[in-house]
PDB file of C-alpha atoms in Angstrom:
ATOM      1  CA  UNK A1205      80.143  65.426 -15.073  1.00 85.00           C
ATOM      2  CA  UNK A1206      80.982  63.345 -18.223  1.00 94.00           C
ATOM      3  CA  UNK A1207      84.592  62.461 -18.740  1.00 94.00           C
ATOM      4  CA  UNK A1208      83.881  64.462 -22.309  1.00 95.00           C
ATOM      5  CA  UNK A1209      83.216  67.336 -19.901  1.00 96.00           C
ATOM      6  CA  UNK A1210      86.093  66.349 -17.878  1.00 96.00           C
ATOM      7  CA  UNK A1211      88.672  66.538 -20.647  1.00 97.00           C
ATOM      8  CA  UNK A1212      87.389  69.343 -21.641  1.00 97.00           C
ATOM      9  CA  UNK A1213      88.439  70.822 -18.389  1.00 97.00           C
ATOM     10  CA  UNK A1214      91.335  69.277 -17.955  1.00 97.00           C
ATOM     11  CA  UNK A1215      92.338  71.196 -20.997  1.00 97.00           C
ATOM     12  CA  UNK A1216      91.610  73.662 -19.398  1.00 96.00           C
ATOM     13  CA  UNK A1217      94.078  73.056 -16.578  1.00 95.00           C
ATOM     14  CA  UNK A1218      96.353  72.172 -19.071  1.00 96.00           C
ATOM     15  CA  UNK A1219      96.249  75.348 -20.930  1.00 95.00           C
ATOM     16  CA  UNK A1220      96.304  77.404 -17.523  1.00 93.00           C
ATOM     17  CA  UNK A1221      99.334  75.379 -16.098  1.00 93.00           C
ATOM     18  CA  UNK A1222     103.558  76.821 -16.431  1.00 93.00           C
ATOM     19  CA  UNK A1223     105.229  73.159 -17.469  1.00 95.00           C
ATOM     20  CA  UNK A1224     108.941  72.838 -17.106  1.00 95.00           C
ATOM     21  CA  UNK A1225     111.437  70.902 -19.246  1.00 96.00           C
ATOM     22  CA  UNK A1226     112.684  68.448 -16.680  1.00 96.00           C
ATOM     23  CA  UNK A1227     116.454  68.945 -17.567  1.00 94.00           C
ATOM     24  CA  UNK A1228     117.474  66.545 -14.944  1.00 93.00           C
ATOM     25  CA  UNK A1229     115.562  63.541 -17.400  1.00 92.00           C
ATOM     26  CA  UNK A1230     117.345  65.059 -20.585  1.00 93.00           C
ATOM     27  CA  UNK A1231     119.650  61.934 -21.223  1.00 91.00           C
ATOM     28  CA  UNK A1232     116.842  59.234 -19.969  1.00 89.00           C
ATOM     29  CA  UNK A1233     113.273  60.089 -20.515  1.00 90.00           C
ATOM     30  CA  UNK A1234     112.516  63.889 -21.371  1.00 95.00           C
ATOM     31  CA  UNK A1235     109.002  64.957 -19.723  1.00 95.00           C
ATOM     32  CA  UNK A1236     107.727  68.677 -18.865  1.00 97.00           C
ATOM     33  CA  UNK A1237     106.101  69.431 -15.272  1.00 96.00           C
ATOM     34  CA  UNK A1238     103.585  71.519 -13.449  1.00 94.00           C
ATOM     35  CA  UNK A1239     103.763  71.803  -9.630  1.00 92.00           C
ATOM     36  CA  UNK A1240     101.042  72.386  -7.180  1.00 86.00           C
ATOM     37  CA  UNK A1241     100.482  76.078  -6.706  1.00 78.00           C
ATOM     38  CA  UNK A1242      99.135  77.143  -3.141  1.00 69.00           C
ATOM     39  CA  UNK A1243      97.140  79.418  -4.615  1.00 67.00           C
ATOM     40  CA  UNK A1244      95.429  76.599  -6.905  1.00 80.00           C
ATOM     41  CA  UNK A1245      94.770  73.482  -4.623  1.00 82.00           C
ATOM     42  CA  UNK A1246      91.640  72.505  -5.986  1.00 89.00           C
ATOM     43  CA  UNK A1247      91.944  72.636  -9.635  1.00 92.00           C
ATOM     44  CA  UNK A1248      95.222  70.660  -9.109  1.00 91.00           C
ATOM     45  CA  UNK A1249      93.771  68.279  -6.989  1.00 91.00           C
ATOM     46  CA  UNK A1250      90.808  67.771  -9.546  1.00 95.00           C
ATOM     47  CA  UNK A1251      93.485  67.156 -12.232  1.00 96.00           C
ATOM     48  CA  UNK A1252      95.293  64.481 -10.263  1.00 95.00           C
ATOM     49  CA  UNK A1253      91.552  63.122  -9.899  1.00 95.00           C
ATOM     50  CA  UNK A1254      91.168  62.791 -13.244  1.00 97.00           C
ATOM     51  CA  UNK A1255      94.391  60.846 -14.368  1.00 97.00           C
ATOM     52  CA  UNK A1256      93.562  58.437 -11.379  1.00 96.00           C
ATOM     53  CA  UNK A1257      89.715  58.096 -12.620  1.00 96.00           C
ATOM     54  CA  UNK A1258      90.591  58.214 -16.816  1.00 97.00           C
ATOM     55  CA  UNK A1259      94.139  57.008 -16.838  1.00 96.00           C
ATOM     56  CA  UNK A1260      95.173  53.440 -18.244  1.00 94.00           C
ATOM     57  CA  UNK A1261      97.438  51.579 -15.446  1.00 93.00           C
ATOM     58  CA  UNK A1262     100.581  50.541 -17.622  1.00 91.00           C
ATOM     59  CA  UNK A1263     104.308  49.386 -16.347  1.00 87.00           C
ATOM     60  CA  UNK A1264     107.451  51.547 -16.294  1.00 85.00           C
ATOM     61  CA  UNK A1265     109.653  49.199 -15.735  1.00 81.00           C
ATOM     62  CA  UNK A1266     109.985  48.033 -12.166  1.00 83.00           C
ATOM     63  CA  UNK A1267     106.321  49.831 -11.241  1.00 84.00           C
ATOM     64  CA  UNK A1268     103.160  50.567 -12.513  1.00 87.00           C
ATOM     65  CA  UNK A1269     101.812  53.703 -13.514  1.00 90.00           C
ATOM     66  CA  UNK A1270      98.265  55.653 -14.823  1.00 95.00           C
ATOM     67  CA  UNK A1271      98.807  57.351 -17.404  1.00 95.00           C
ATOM     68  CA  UNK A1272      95.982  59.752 -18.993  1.00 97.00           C
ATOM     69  CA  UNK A1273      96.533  60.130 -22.373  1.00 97.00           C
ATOM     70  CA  UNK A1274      95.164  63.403 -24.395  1.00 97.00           C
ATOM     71  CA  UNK A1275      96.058  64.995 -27.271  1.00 96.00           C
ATOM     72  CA  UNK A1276      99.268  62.914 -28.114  1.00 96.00           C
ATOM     73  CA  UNK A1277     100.552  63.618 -24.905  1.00 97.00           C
ATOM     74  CA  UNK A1278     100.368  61.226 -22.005  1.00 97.00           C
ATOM     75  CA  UNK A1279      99.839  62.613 -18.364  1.00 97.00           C
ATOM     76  CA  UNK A1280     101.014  60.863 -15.000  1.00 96.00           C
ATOM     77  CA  UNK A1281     101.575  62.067 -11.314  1.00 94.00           C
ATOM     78  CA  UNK A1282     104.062  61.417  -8.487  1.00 88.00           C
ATOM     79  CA  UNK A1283     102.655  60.008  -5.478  1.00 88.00           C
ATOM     80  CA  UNK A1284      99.645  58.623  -3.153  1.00 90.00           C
ATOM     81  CA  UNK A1285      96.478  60.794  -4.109  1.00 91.00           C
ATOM     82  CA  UNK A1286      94.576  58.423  -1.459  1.00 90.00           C
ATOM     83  CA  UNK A1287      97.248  59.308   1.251  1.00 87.00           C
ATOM     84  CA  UNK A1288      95.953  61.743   3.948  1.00 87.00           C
ATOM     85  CA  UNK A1289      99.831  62.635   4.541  1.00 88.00           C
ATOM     86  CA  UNK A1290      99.885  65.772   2.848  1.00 81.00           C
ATOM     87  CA  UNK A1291     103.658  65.134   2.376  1.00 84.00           C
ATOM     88  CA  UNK A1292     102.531  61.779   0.529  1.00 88.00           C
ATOM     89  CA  UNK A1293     100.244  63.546  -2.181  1.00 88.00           C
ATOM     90  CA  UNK A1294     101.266  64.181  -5.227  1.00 89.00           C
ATOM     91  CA  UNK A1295     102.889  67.818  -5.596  1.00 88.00           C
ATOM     92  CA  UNK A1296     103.775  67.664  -9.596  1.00 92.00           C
ATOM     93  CA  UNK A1297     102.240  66.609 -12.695  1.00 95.00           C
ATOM     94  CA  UNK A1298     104.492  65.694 -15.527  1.00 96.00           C
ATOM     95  CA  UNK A1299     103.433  65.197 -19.030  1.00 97.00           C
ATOM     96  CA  UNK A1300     105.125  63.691 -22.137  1.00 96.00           C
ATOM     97  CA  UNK A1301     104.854  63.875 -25.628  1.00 96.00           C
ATOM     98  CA  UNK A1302     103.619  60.590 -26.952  1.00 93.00           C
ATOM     99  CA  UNK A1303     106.694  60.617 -29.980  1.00 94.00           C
ATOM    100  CA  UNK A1304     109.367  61.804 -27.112  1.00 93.00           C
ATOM    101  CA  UNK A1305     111.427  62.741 -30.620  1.00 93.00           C
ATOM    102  CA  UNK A1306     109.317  65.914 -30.469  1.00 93.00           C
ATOM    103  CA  UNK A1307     111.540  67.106 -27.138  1.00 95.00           C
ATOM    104  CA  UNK A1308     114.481  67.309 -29.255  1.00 94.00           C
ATOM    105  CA  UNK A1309     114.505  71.080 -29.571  1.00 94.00           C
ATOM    106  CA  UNK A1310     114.206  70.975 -26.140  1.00 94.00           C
ATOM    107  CA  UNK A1311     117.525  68.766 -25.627  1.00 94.00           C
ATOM    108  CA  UNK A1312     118.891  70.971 -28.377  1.00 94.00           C
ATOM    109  CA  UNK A1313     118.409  74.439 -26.175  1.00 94.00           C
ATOM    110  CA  UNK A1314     120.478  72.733 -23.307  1.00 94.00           C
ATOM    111  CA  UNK A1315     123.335  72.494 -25.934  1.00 93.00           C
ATOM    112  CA  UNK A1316     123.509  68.480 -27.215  1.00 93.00           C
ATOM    113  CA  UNK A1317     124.445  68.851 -31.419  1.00 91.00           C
ATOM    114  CA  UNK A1318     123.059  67.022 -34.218  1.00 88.00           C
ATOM    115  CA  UNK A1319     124.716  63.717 -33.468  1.00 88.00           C
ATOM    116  CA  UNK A1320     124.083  64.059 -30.177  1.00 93.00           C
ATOM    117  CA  UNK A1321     120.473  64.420 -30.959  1.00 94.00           C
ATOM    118  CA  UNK A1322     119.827  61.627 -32.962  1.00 92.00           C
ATOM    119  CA  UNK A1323     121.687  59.256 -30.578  1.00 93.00           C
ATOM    120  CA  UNK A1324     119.501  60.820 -27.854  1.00 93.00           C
ATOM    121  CA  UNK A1325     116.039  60.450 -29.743  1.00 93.00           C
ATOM    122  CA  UNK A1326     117.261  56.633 -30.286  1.00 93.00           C
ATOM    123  CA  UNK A1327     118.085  56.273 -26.410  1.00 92.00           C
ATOM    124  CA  UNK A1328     114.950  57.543 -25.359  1.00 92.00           C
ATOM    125  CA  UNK A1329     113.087  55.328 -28.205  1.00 91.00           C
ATOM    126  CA  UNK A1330     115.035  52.249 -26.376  1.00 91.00           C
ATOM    127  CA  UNK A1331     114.503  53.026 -23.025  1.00 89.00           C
ATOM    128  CA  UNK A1332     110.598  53.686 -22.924  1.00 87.00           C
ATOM    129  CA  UNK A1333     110.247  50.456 -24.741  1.00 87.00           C
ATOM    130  CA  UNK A1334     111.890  48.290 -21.986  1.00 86.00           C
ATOM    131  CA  UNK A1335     109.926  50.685 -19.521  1.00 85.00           C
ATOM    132  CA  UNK A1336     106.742  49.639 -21.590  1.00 83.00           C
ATOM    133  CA  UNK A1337     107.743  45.685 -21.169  1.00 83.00           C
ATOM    134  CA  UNK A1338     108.414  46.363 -17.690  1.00 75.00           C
ATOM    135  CA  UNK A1339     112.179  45.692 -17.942  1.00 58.00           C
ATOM    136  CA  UNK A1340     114.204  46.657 -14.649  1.00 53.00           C
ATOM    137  CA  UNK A1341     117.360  48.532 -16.081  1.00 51.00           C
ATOM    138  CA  UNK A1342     119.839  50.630 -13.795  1.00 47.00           C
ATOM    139  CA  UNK A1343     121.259  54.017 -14.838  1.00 48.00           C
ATOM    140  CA  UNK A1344     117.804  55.534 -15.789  1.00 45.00           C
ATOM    141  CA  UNK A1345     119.166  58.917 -14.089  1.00 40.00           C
TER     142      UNK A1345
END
């Protein structure tokens, strides 16, 4: 299959997938997630194949990462997808908006305020750029 064909699908999977807010990230780097249904093994497995075979290896800050980028979103997973430790595969897919700004009506529904929002679209700004140089920083919780 071509990796036209392959985005295509993983559209697809996209499309078909319940993403989350991760509320837990609101204050440090806002993302959305899928987990790994039971029911849907392969499909998420084939996703998780395609961010490891289309997916551009950058840093985030003390680690590297692939990211799959697609439709100004960017598209990583958790975890060994070589491991044969079930418990070591990756269970979740998270995504991210390319301009994390666009996740402030997101922030907004968990009750931060208009200068709480642009403060917060600054801090994320910040913080992805010293993930994208690689910088080590504490306090990313």
């Amino acid at each position: 299959m071509s990796q036209e064909e392959e985005m295509v699908w993983f559209r697809g999977f996209v499309g078909d997938s319940r993403w989350r807010f991760a509320k837990t990230y609101v204050q440090s780097y806002p993302h959305e997630y899928t987990l790994r249904e039971p029911s849907d093994h392969d499909n998420f497995r084939r996703a998780i194949d395609c961010i490891e075979r289309y997916g551009a290896v950058e840093p985030f800050f003390n680690s590297r990462r692939k990211y799959l980028y697609l439709d100004d979103r960017k598209y990583w997973h958790m975890g060994n997808p070589s491991s044969v430790d079930p418990n070591d595969y990756p269970g979740l897919t998270n995504r991210s908006w390319i301009d994390v700004a666009r996740y402030r009506q997101d922030a907004e529904k968990l009750g931060f305020h208009d200068d709480e929002l642009d403060h917060l679209v600054q801090r994320w700004k910040s913080l992805l750029e010293k993930a994208r140089r690689g910088s080590i920083t504490v306090g990313l919780s």
